[in-house]
Each structure stands twice: as structure tokens, then as C-alpha cells.
Coordinates of C-alpha atoms and ligand atoms in Angstrom, one line a residue:
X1 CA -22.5 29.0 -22.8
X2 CA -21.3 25.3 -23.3
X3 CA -23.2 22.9 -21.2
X4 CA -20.1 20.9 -19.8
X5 CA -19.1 24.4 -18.2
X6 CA -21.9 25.1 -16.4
X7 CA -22.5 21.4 -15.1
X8 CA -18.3 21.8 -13.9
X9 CA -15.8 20.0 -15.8
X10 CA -13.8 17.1 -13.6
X11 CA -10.6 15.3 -15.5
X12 CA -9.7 11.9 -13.8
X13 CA -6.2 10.5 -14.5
X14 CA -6.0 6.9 -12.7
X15 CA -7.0 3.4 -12.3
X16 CA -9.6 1.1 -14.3
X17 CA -9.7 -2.2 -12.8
X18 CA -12.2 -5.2 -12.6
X19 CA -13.2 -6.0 -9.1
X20 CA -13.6 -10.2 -8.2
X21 CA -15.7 -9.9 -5.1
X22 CA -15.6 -12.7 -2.6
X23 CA -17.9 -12.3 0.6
X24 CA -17.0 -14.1 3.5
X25 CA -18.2 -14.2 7.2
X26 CA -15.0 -12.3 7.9
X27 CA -11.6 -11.5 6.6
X28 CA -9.1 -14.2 6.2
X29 CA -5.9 -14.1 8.7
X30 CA -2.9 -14.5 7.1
X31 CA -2.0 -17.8 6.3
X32 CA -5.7 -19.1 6.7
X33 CA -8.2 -20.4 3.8
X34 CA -11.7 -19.2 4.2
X35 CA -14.6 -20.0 1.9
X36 CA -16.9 -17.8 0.1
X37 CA -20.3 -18.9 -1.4
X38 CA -20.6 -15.7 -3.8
X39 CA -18.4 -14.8 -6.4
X40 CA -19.0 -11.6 -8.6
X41 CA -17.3 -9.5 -11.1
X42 CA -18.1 -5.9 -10.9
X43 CA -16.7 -2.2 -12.3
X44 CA -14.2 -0.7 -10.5
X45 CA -10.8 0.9 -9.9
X46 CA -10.2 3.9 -7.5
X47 CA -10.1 6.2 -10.4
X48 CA -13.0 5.0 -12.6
X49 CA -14.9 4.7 -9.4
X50 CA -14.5 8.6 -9.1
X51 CA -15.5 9.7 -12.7
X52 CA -18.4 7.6 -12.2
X53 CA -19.1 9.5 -8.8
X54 CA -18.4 13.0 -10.6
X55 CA -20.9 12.0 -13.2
X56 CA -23.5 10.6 -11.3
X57 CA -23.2 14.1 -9.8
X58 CA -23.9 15.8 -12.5
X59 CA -20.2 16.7 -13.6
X60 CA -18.9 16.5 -17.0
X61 CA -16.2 14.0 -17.0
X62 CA -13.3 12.5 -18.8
X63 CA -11.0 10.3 -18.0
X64 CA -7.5 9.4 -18.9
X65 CA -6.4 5.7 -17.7
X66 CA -5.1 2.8 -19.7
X67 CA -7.0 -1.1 -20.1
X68 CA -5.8 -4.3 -21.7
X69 CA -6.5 -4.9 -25.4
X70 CA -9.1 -7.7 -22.9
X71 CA -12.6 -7.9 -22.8
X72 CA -12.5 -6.5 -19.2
X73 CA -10.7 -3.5 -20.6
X74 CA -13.4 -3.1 -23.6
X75 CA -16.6 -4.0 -20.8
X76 CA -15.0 -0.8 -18.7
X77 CA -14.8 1.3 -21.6
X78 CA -18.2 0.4 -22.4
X79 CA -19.3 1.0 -18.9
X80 CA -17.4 4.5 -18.5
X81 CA -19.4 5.5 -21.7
X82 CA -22.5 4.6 -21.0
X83 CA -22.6 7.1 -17.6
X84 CA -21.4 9.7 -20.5
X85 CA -17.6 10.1 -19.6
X86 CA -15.5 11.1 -22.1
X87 CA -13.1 8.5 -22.7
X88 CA -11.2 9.6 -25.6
X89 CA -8.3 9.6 -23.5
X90 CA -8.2 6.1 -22.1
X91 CA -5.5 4.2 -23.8
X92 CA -5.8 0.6 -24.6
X93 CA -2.4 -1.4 -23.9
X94 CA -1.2 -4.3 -26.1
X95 CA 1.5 -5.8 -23.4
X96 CA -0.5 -5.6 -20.3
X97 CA -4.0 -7.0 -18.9
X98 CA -7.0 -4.7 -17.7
X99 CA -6.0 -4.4 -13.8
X100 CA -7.8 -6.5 -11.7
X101 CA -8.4 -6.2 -8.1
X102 CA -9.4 -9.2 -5.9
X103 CA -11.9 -8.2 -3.1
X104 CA -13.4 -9.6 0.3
X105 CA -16.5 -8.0 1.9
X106 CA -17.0 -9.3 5.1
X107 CA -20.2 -9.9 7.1
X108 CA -19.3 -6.5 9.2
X109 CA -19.1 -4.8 5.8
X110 CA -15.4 -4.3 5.9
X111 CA -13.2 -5.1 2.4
X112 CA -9.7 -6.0 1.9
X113 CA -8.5 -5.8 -1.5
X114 CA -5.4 -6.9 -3.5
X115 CA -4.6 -5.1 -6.8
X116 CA -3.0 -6.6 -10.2
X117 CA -1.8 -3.5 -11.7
X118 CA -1.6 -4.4 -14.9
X119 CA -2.3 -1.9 -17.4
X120 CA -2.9 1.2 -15.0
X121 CA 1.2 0.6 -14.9
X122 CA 1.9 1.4 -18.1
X123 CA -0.1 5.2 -18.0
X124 CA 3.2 7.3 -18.2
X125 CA 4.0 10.9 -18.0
X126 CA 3.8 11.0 -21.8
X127 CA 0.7 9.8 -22.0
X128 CA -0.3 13.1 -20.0
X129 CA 1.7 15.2 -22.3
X130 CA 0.0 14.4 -24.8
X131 CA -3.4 14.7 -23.5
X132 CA -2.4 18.7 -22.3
X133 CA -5.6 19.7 -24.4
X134 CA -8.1 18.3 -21.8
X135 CA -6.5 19.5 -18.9
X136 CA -6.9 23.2 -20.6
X137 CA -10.4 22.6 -20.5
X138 CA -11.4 21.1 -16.9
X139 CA -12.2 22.8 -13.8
X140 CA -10.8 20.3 -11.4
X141 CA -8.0 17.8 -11.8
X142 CA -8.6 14.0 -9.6
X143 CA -5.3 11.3 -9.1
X144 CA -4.9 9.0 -6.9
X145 CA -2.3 6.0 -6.8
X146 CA -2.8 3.2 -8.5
X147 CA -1.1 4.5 -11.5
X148 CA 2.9 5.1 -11.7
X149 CA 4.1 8.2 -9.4
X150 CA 6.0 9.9 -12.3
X151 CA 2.4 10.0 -14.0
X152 CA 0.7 11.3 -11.2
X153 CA 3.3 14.2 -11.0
X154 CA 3.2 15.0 -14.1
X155 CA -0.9 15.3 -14.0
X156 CA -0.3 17.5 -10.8
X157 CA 2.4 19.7 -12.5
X158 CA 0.5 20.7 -16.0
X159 CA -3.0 21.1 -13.8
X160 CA -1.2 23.5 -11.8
X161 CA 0.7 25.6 -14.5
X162 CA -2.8 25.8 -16.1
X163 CA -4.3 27.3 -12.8
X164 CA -6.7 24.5 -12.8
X165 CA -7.9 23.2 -8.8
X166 CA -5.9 19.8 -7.9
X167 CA -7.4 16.7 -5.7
X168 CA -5.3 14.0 -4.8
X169 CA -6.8 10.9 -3.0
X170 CA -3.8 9.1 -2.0
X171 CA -4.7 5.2 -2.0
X172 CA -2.5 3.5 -1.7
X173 CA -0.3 5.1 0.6
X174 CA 3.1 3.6 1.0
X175 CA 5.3 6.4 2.3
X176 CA 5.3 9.9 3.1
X177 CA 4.8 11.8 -0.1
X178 CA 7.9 14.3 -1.3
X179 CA 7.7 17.7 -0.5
X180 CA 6.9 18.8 -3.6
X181 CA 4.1 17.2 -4.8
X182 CA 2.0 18.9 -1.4
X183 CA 2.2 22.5 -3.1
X184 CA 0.8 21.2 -5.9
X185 CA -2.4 19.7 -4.2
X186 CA -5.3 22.2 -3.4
X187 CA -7.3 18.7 -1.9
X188 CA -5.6 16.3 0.0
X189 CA -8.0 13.8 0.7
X190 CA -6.0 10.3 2.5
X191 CA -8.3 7.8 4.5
X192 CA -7.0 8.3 8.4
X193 CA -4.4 5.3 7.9
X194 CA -2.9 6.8 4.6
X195 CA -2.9 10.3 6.6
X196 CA -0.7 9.0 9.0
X197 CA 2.2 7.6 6.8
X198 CA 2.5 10.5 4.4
X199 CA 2.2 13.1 7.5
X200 CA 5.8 10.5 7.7
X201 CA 4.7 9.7 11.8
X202 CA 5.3 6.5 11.2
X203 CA 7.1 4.1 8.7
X204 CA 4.7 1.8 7.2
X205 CA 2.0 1.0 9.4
X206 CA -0.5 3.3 10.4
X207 CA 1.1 4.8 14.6
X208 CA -2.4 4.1 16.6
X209 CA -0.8 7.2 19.0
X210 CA -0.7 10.0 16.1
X211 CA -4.5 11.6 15.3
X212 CA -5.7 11.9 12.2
X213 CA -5.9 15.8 13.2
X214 CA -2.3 16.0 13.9
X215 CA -1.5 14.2 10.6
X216 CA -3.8 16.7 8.1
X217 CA -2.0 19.4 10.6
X218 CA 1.3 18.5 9.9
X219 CA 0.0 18.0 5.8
X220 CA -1.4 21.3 5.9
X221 CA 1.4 23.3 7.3
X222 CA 3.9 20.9 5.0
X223 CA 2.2 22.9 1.8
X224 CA -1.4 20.8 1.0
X225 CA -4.3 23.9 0.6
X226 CA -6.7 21.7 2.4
X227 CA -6.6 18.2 4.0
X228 CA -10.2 16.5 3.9
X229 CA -9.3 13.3 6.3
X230 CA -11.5 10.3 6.0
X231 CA -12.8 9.2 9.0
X232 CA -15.0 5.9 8.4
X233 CA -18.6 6.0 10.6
X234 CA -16.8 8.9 12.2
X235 CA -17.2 11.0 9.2
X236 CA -14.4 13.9 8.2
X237 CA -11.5 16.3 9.8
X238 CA -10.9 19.3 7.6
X239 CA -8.2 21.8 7.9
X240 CA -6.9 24.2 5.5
X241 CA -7.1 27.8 4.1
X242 CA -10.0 29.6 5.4
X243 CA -10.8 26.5 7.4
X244 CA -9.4 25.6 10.5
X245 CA -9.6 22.1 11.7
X246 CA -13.5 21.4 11.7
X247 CA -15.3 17.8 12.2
X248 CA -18.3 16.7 10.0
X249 CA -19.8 13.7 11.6
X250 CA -20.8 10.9 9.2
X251 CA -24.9 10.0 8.5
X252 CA -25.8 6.8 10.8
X253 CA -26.3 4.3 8.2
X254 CA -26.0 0.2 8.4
X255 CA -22.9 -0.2 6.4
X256 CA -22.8 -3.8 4.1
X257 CA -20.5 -3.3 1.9
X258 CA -17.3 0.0 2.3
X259 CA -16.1 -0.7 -1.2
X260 CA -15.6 2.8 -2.9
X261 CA -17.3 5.0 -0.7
X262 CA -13.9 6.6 -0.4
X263 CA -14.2 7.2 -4.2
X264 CA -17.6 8.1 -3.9
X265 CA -16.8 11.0 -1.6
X266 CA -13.5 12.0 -3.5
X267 CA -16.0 11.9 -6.8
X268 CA -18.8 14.0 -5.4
X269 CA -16.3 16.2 -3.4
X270 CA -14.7 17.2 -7.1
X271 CA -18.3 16.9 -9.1
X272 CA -19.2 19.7 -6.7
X273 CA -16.1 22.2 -6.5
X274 CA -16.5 21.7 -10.0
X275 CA -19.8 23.0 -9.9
X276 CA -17.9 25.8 -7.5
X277 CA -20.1 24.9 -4.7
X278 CA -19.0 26.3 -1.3
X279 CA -17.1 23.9 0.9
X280 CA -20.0 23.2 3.3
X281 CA -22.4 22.5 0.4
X282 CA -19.7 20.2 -1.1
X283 CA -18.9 18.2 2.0
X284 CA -22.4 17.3 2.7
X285 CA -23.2 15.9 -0.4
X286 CA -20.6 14.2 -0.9
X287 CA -21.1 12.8 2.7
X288 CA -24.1 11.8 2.0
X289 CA -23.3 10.2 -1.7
X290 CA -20.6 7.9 0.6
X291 CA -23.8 7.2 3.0
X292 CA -25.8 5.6 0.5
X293 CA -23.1 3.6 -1.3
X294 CA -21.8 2.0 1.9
X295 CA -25.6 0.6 2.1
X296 CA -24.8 -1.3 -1.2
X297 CA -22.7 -3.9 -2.7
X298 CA -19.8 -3.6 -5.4
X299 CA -17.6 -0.4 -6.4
X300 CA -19.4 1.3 -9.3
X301 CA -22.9 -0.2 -9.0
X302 CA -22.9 1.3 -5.0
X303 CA -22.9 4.7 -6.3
X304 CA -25.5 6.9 -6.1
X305 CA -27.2 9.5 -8.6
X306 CA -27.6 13.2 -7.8
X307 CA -31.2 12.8 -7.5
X308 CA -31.0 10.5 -4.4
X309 CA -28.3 12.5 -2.8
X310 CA -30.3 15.4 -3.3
X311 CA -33.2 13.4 -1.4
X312 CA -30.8 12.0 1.2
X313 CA -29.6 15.3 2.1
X314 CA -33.2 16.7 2.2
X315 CA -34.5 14.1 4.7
Ligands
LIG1 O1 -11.4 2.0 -3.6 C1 -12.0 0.8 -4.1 C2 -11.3 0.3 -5.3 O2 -9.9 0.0 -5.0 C3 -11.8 -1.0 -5.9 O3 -12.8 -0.8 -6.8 C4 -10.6 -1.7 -6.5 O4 -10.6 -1.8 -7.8 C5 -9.4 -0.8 -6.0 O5 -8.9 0.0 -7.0

């Protein structure tokens, strides 16, 4: 049997960025300067970050995204290789920079991050046409939404036709997501605040009043297979077939540094189904994976191997 389909087979279509990391003793205000005395430059993007996760899982991955003819976009390439991502499918844009995304850890650990699109833009629905022959081949399909929503669609749509399962991690979130796109998502998997405005309860900011269990509730019944809400410290709320609404508290870990542990979760959530673990088995490690990388700094560089997440979940 071909190695790749027993180790589960996760496509990524999203975003590559490079992250500037500022740390600061806390977030800026708006409208107020506040200094930093680190500055570093590290691997990242939402979807990047979760092929990396998949593959530091054990998942065979590939990826399809789109860099700057740039030396970030060449260093990310380089970097996506070098965890043994196939990257065939990554384009490389003459009219747009690698996207970059400006970042500020505070002391408390919490980030708040501006993105420069840049090249993730220009990934259209025909570059996903024409990469139909590696959706034929993987096991679970990840998007999130930092590339173009027409793209995204189209990703969901041919995954689908071809049967294959769907996971969409929808950051950012700006409005309630059409109807249609929910049938086509077996994993729903919003933070709490990104679960509140495309449940539609509120316009754009996050309403305090609605839970996040009546939001993956109201996702659910609207036509998602499964809502996984991210919860933060307070771990995850999931509800869907088979399921109903159960909590998984989070591991209590000193957290320096949330940047992708998100990602980490979506990319050991689909490194696992891939692997068609059972739900239980899936959540825990990829629980714990998002444990361990909130104990770290930077995006890509926070996340953990199998091995540790293996020990993590044996201790
Ligand atoms: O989820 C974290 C990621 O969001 C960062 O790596 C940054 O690039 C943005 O895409």
C-alpha cells in the first residue's frame, strides 16, 4: 500500500505569510505608541501553520497557496519543504508580495495581528481547477480565510463532489457565512468570537450575551456536520452528528505566546481524521498539540512533533 495513505493524506488550500513579531508588555490601545525591545521574523500564515501541524503529525501533506516572486516567499517554500510538504501546488506570483502579517505578543501571552494579504489574494478559483488532481487523492480537505472567498468555495465544492471530508477554520470571520457553503463543511472549527458572527447573532463584533454553545447550535442545525468551537484555556464545545454538545476542557498550561495554537489544533484535528482516528482520540491530541505550542514563541516554530504530543498525552 502507498505510504502517504496509510499515514492519511491532508490537502491545505490557504495562506503563507511572514510573521514580524513585536513583544510588548501589553497590547497597544488604539491610537497609542508602545515600544518593543524584540523584533523577529518567523514562518507563518493560518494555512501554512496547519500543513505544518498535519505534518508534524505524521500526515502526508500538500499544500496549495500562492508567495511573491520575494525571498520571503522562496524562505516559506523552503521551509514548507523541509517538514516534507508537497508543495508542487504553491504558486509563485509576479504582481504581488509574499503576505506578511505584523504581530504583538504581549506579556499575558495574548497576540493581535494585522495581515498584508498580498499574494494569498491572488489564489483564485482557477488555480483550484487546475489543481483537481490532488484533491482526488487526499483524505481531508483544510481552508480557512485568508485567501479570496470564491477560492475557498471552490476548494469546498470539488472536495465534496469527490466525497473527500471538508474542515474549514474560519479566521478571519467577518460576517455570517452564506448558507451554502455550511453543507459543504463536515468541520466547522471558528474560535468562540468568529462563532458568534457567522452563527449571524451579531453584526460585527463578537454579542458577549450569545454562548459559544448556542452559536455551534445554531451552525449545526444551519447545515455544518460538526462545529468544534475553540474555547481558549477553556478548551472545546462540540456538537454535531453522533455528538451532541460535549465540553473537552483544555490542559493547565502557562501560556507565553497563543500565536497559532488555533492552527495547531485545526492541523492536528485534520492530521488525525486523516489517519481516521475516532473523534475522542482526535480531539485529545490535538488538544494537547495546542497545549504545547501556546508554551512557545512564534507560529511555525511553536508547533509540536508527534512524538511530544504522544508524550504529553501519556503523562
Ligand atoms: O493564526 C496565526 C497566524 O495568523 C499567524 O501566523 C499570521 O500569519 C496570521 O495568518
Amino acid at each position: 500500500m502507498d505510504a502517504s495513505r496509510e499515514r492519511g493524506r491532508v490537502l491545505v488550500v490557504g495562506s503563507i505569510n511572514t510573521d514580524l513579531v513585536a513583544c510588548t508588555r501589553r497590547l497597544p490601545q488604539a491610537g497609542e505608541t508602545v515600544l518593543s525591545d524584540s523584533l523577529a521574523t518567523v514562518a507563518g500564515g493560518k494555512g501554512a501553520n496547519q500543513a505544518v501541524a498535519a505534518a508534524r503529525m505524521g500526515a502526508s501533506v500538500t499544500m496549495i497557496g500562492c508567495v511573491g516572486r520575494d525571498a520571503y516567499g522562496a524562505q516559506r517554500i523552503d521551509e514548507l519543504a523541509a517538514e516534507g510538504i508537497d508543495c508542487a501546488g504553491i504558486e509563485v506570483s509576479d504582481a504581488h508580495p509574499t503576505g506578511l502579517a505584523m504581530v504583538t505578543v504581549s506579556a499575558a501571552g495574548e497576540n493581535s495581528i494585522v495581515v498584508a494579504s498580498g499574494s494569498n489574494g491572488a489564489l483564485s478559483p482557477a488555480s483550484i481547477h487546475a489543481n483537481e488532481a490532488r484533491f482526488r487523492v487526499c483524505d481531508v480537505l483544510v481552508c480557512q480565510l485568508e485567501t479570496p472567498p470564491e477560492t475557498v468555495h471552490a476548494a469546498l465544492v470539488i472536495a465534496r463532489r469527490l466525497g473527500k471530508l471538508t474542515m474549514l477554520n474560519p479566521g478571519p470571520a467577518t460576517h455570517p457565512l452564506p448558507v451554502d457553503w455550511l453543507g459543504l463543511i463536515d468541520y466547522l472549527v471558528p474560535n468562540e468570537f468568529e462563532a458568534s458572527i457567522l452563527a449571524g447573532f451579531s453584526g460585527l463584533a463578537p454579542d458577549a450575551s450569545v454562548t459559544a454553545e448556542q452559536a455551534a447550535g445554531r451552525l449545526h442545525r444551519a447545515g455544518a456536520r460538526n462545529v468544534v468551537v475553540t474555547l481558549g484555556e477553556r478548551g472545546v464545545y462540540v456538537v454535531g452528528d453522533g455528538t451532541a454538545g460535549t465540553h473537552h476542557p483544555a490542559r493547565k498550561v502557562r501560556a507565553i505566546d497563543t500565536t497559532a495554537a488555533g492552527d495547531t489544533f485545526v492541523g492536528a484535528l485534520a492530521g488525525k481524521l486523516a489517519m481516521r482516528a475516532g473523534l475522542m482520540d482526535t480531539l485529545t491530541h490535538a488538544q494537547a498539540a495546542a497545549s504545547i505550542c501556546v508554551q512557545r514563541r512564534g507560529a511555525q516554530p511553536s508547533i509540536p512533533r508527534l512524538e511530544e504530543v504522544r508524550a504529553c498525552v501519556a503523562a
